[in-house]
């Protein structure tokens, strides 16, 4: 097993979690998107025989580390383990996981393994991860922390063909604690390190001989299945010919049960040495009534069957009854749910059925696929519908269905589904369907695959001329949509910067496509965010939301809500941002765990984190991480990782925090996301500062060339605020402070603060003032530290610093407590704030009394219009912006503001903002 990488190691492109980390909510219940049927033993068949010797052997082996059950297909491994679990559950803590082919994906395997254990032990605190080193270490840590006896059963281990995953499990098995015991079933001997377990007597194995049916078991099974006692000769014959192979015995008894002479039937069924497929065909399929045989063969065209689907495929009305009869007869059919609505055939039996289907009904196969596709489409199962549509060969139906699915997916933000299925169409087919063409290119843009989107746009514009006649109105409509897609591409790829893009509340021309209209407006809002024009951003986002309202487009509506919340947070309106996130999450929670929910949950997690409600934020993050592959925007992806890394740091789990950041670093590097890479730089610098690892901090600083940037004068003078520039500058300031160069650090911080102030970026100015306060404090200048601290509090007096300010500013807590203790705080903190942030503001066991509000002199009453101006002034708006927002002439606005200044007894805008916030807080 490769060792976990250290700080200097090379990054891996595979995720240590995330796109796969999962943890249940604080209640400890299993996550809703895990299939419960995989986490518990299957329902026991109605005809069972007890195999006492095998059960006793498992009981003996469970005191060791591993019980390994290996036997061929049809030997009854799952049935045996199910019986053992039923008998042992009262005396053991049991976790069960049924594996399938899809579990070869590491993130899925570990997600289900964690879910299975948590179902047995709700306090199990692990989360899954797709990077094997990380996943294994996290799971091992949590198993050691569990501290009580646990048995984990993994059924059908043979489906795991990914060698690295098998090696990871071998490592997990080798290093698991002595109170954890594993039971593994497989069709063949897995590639595990069994020799060491044998030498230490930690391994008990069961093979086909242990699982084979003895004479008494065959006699009992015959009585139950055939309704008649088998003679001793029948039992001996069956035992010798099948060697106790469970599937062979049951197949023979199934075949013989309907004959008058069971003995003759048994000898006929197994009289020759057929292979499994021929045996199934002869002894099972051909022995059925014509109606049953045709039903089995024709229904095998689908992977999973239910009664209504079979009715549609075969043109019958009694499909549910036939399936129920097959289940009662145990005809290699297994229920997939507790309601017994959906079934699947045994894979081996399914192979036989499909071979028979191709042989006997080959001409009907396309029609069967077409009928299956129509049924799945009608029942809102798009992936299954499209799978059978393409298998039918009916390309016109494929186009029609894909267009319908694309429109539905676009409303829900299912970007990956759109790209997956549109890739199966030819370029000529795509251009002939405007909905598919627009959806395909839009999803390439939204998923930031800009190079592919550029190529697709150019190809579509070229093919447009030959695909439609010049006078065809569809050509003009599609041409307009391609133009809007070009604009969307330019905005999101940031190639539109400086190009004179109009940030007006219109998509640029009359646009009949509501999705395109809303998408363009949302893209303009995003561009306004990147330009730090927060009022314009809010106006555009709200306009996009109004355009989409009532038109069933939850993805873009949710996205615009997120944009407005970002604008509120940037301008210091934390309460408004949190309330909007709450409302958005409440709407998204009514549906599936889709991209709409992922965006809303991430935004709410951020609001909870800022409110210092860390447990709630963490629970949301770990539920979101496995679904982040659905998120089409890097903001959502990055924010979830940053939050979880910070929470890990707060809890002292520095190694886990680093692995999260390092994985995110590798993803962002591949995608050339420089803005978020600057965040990674800052997060790593502060992590190593908290961890007191100066050498590792220097490595990060060198990797991002912070020293070289400073020597080039990158932060020597104020410039138009740029997020990448600010985050890297802040990181360099912390490096300088760590080296004791407080003067240079202060110069950089002041430059950054001035730039944030000029664009009204309140939240960043607040964070930078906090950093300046700590810089002065470390330099021994307490008065300057308290002055900077009070300037920061003046900007957020109603709410206080959010959690992010504390986490971005190591040492801030000490400065605040000192200022309060020395009565140097100019602004009172609300009682609810000091209670929520008690862990950060406490000096010992309690919050200093000095945080309480001092008495203040009454202020002269303001008129209603002046109070309106006061609120706008408190937002940091310019006179021109206040005039526009209040629909009052600029000269009148200035007159009102002069009156406000006089009544507040101030002469500067900064002092007026401080007094305004005091006044507004009392009014609230």
PDB file of N, CA and C in Angstrom, residues 18 49 169 172 186 252 427 478 554 592 616 650 667 673 684 696 701 726 737 742 750 771 777 795 811 835 864:
ATOM      1  N   UNK A  18     -13.377  13.771  -1.703  1.00  0.00           N
ATOM      2  CA  UNK A  18     -14.425  14.596  -2.093  1.00  0.00           C
ATOM      3  C   UNK A  18     -15.094  14.106  -3.183  1.00  0.00           C
ATOM      4  N   UNK A  49     -32.721 -24.555   3.848  1.00  0.00           N
ATOM      5  CA  UNK A  49     -32.261 -25.644   4.711  1.00  0.00           C
ATOM      6  C   UNK A  49     -31.123 -25.093   5.554  1.00  0.00           C
ATOM      7  N   UNK A 169      -8.130  -2.652   0.062  1.00  0.00           N
ATOM      8  CA  UNK A 169      -8.857  -3.421   1.068  1.00  0.00           C
ATOM      9  C   UNK A 169      -7.917  -4.359   1.817  1.00  0.00           C
ATOM     10  N   UNK A 172      -6.351  -2.349   4.373  1.00  0.00           N
ATOM     11  CA  UNK A 172      -7.341  -2.082   5.407  1.00  0.00           C
ATOM     12  C   UNK A 172      -7.502  -3.295   6.318  1.00  0.00           C
ATOM     13  N   UNK A 186     -16.844 -14.737  -1.900  1.00  0.00           N
ATOM     14  CA  UNK A 186     -16.354 -14.506  -3.261  1.00  0.00           C
ATOM     15  C   UNK A 186     -16.452 -15.803  -4.057  1.00  0.00           C
ATOM     16  N   UNK A 252     -32.395 -29.130 -10.432  1.00  0.00           N
ATOM     17  CA  UNK A 252     -32.934 -30.474 -10.664  1.00  0.00           C
ATOM     18  C   UNK A 252     -34.283 -30.648  -9.975  1.00  0.00           C
ATOM     19  N   UNK A 427     -22.802  14.891 -35.378  1.00  0.00           N
ATOM     20  CA  UNK A 427     -22.878  16.348 -35.479  1.00  0.00           C
ATOM     21  C   UNK A 427     -24.074  16.774 -36.323  1.00  0.00           C
ATOM     22  N   UNK A 478     -32.085  29.605 -34.409  1.00  0.00           N
ATOM     23  CA  UNK A 478     -30.903  28.913 -33.916  1.00  0.00           C
ATOM     24  C   UNK A 478     -29.669  29.800 -34.009  1.00  0.00           C
ATOM     25  N   UNK A 554     -35.515  25.445 -11.811  1.00  0.00           N
ATOM     26  CA  UNK A 554     -34.958  25.588 -10.455  1.00  0.00           C
ATOM     27  C   UNK A 554     -33.453  25.776 -10.424  1.00  0.00           C
ATOM     28  N   UNK A 592     -34.849  16.071  -5.490  1.00  0.00           N
ATOM     29  CA  UNK A 592     -33.786  15.081  -5.407  1.00  0.00           C
ATOM     30  C   UNK A 592     -32.461  15.735  -5.027  1.00  0.00           C
ATOM     31  N   UNK A 616     -23.208  21.807  12.011  1.00  0.00           N
ATOM     32  CA  UNK A 616     -24.182  21.828  10.920  1.00  0.00           C
ATOM     33  C   UNK A 616     -23.480  22.039   9.580  1.00  0.00           C
ATOM     34  N   UNK A 650      -9.789  23.588  12.496  1.00  0.00           N
ATOM     35  CA  UNK A 650     -10.321  24.011  13.796  1.00  0.00           C
ATOM     36  C   UNK A 650     -10.312  22.850  14.776  1.00  0.00           C
ATOM     37  N   UNK A 667      -6.825  19.531  -8.651  1.00  0.00           N
ATOM     38  CA  UNK A 667      -7.957  19.707  -9.566  1.00  0.00           C
ATOM     39  C   UNK A 667      -7.931  21.089 -10.202  1.00  0.00           C
ATOM     40  N   UNK A 673      -7.577  27.150 -12.845  1.00  0.00           N
ATOM     41  CA  UNK A 673      -8.444  28.060 -12.095  1.00  0.00           C
ATOM     42  C   UNK A 673      -7.576  28.915 -11.164  1.00  0.00           C
ATOM     43  N   UNK A 684      -3.283  27.141   2.634  1.00  0.00           N
ATOM     44  CA  UNK A 684      -2.137  26.329   3.030  1.00  0.00           C
ATOM     45  C   UNK A 684      -1.168  27.131   3.906  1.00  0.00           C
ATOM     46  N   UNK A 696       7.263  24.083   5.717  1.00  0.00           N
ATOM     47  CA  UNK A 696       6.217  23.772   4.747  1.00  0.00           C
ATOM     48  C   UNK A 696       5.567  25.052   4.228  1.00  0.00           C
ATOM     49  N   UNK A 701       4.985  29.105  -0.323  1.00  0.00           N
ATOM     50  CA  UNK A 701       5.301  30.459  -0.789  1.00  0.00           C
ATOM     51  C   UNK A 701       6.172  30.421  -2.040  1.00  0.00           C
ATOM     52  N   UNK A 726      -5.392  40.015  -4.439  1.00  0.00           N
ATOM     53  CA  UNK A 726      -5.583  40.250  -2.997  1.00  0.00           C
ATOM     54  C   UNK A 726      -5.247  39.008  -2.173  1.00  0.00           C
ATOM     55  N   UNK A 737       4.885  38.277   8.241  1.00  0.00           N
ATOM     56  CA  UNK A 737       4.660  38.356   9.687  1.00  0.00           C
ATOM     57  C   UNK A 737       5.343  37.198  10.410  1.00  0.00           C
ATOM     58  N   UNK A 742       7.114  42.932  10.101  1.00  0.00           N
ATOM     59  CA  UNK A 742       5.773  43.457  10.248  1.00  0.00           C
ATOM     60  C   UNK A 742       5.543  44.731   9.441  1.00  0.00           C
ATOM     61  N   UNK A 750      -2.290  47.236   3.897  1.00  0.00           N
ATOM     62  CA  UNK A 750      -2.945  48.533   3.691  1.00  0.00           C
ATOM     63  C   UNK A 750      -3.263  48.756   2.217  1.00  0.00           C
ATOM     64  N   UNK A 771      -6.562  41.495   9.784  1.00  0.00           N
ATOM     65  CA  UNK A 771      -5.161  41.106   9.596  1.00  0.00           C
ATOM     66  C   UNK A 771      -4.218  42.237   9.981  1.00  0.00           C
ATOM     67  N   UNK A 777      -0.404  44.116  16.424  1.00  0.00           N
ATOM     68  CA  UNK A 777      -0.287  43.447  17.725  1.00  0.00           C
ATOM     69  C   UNK A 777       1.021  42.659  17.819  1.00  0.00           C
ATOM     70  N   UNK A 795     -17.439  48.286  10.390  1.00  0.00           N
ATOM     71  CA  UNK A 795     -18.049  47.871   9.125  1.00  0.00           C
ATOM     72  C   UNK A 795     -19.085  46.768   9.320  1.00  0.00           C
ATOM     73  N   UNK A 811      -4.558  34.544  15.504  1.00  0.00           N
ATOM     74  CA  UNK A 811      -4.171  35.526  16.517  1.00  0.00           C
ATOM     75  C   UNK A 811      -5.195  36.607  16.747  1.00  0.00           C
ATOM     76  N   UNK A 835     -22.676  35.142  22.454  1.00  0.00           N
ATOM     77  CA  UNK A 835     -23.034  33.791  22.890  1.00  0.00           C
ATOM     78  C   UNK A 835     -22.641  32.762  21.848  1.00  0.00           C
ATOM     79  N   UNK A 864     -38.059  60.389   7.699  1.00  0.00           N
ATOM     80  CA  UNK A 864     -38.143  59.109   6.987  1.00  0.00           C
ATOM     81  C   UNK A 864     -37.206  59.087   5.791  1.00  0.00           C
TER      82      UNK A 864
END
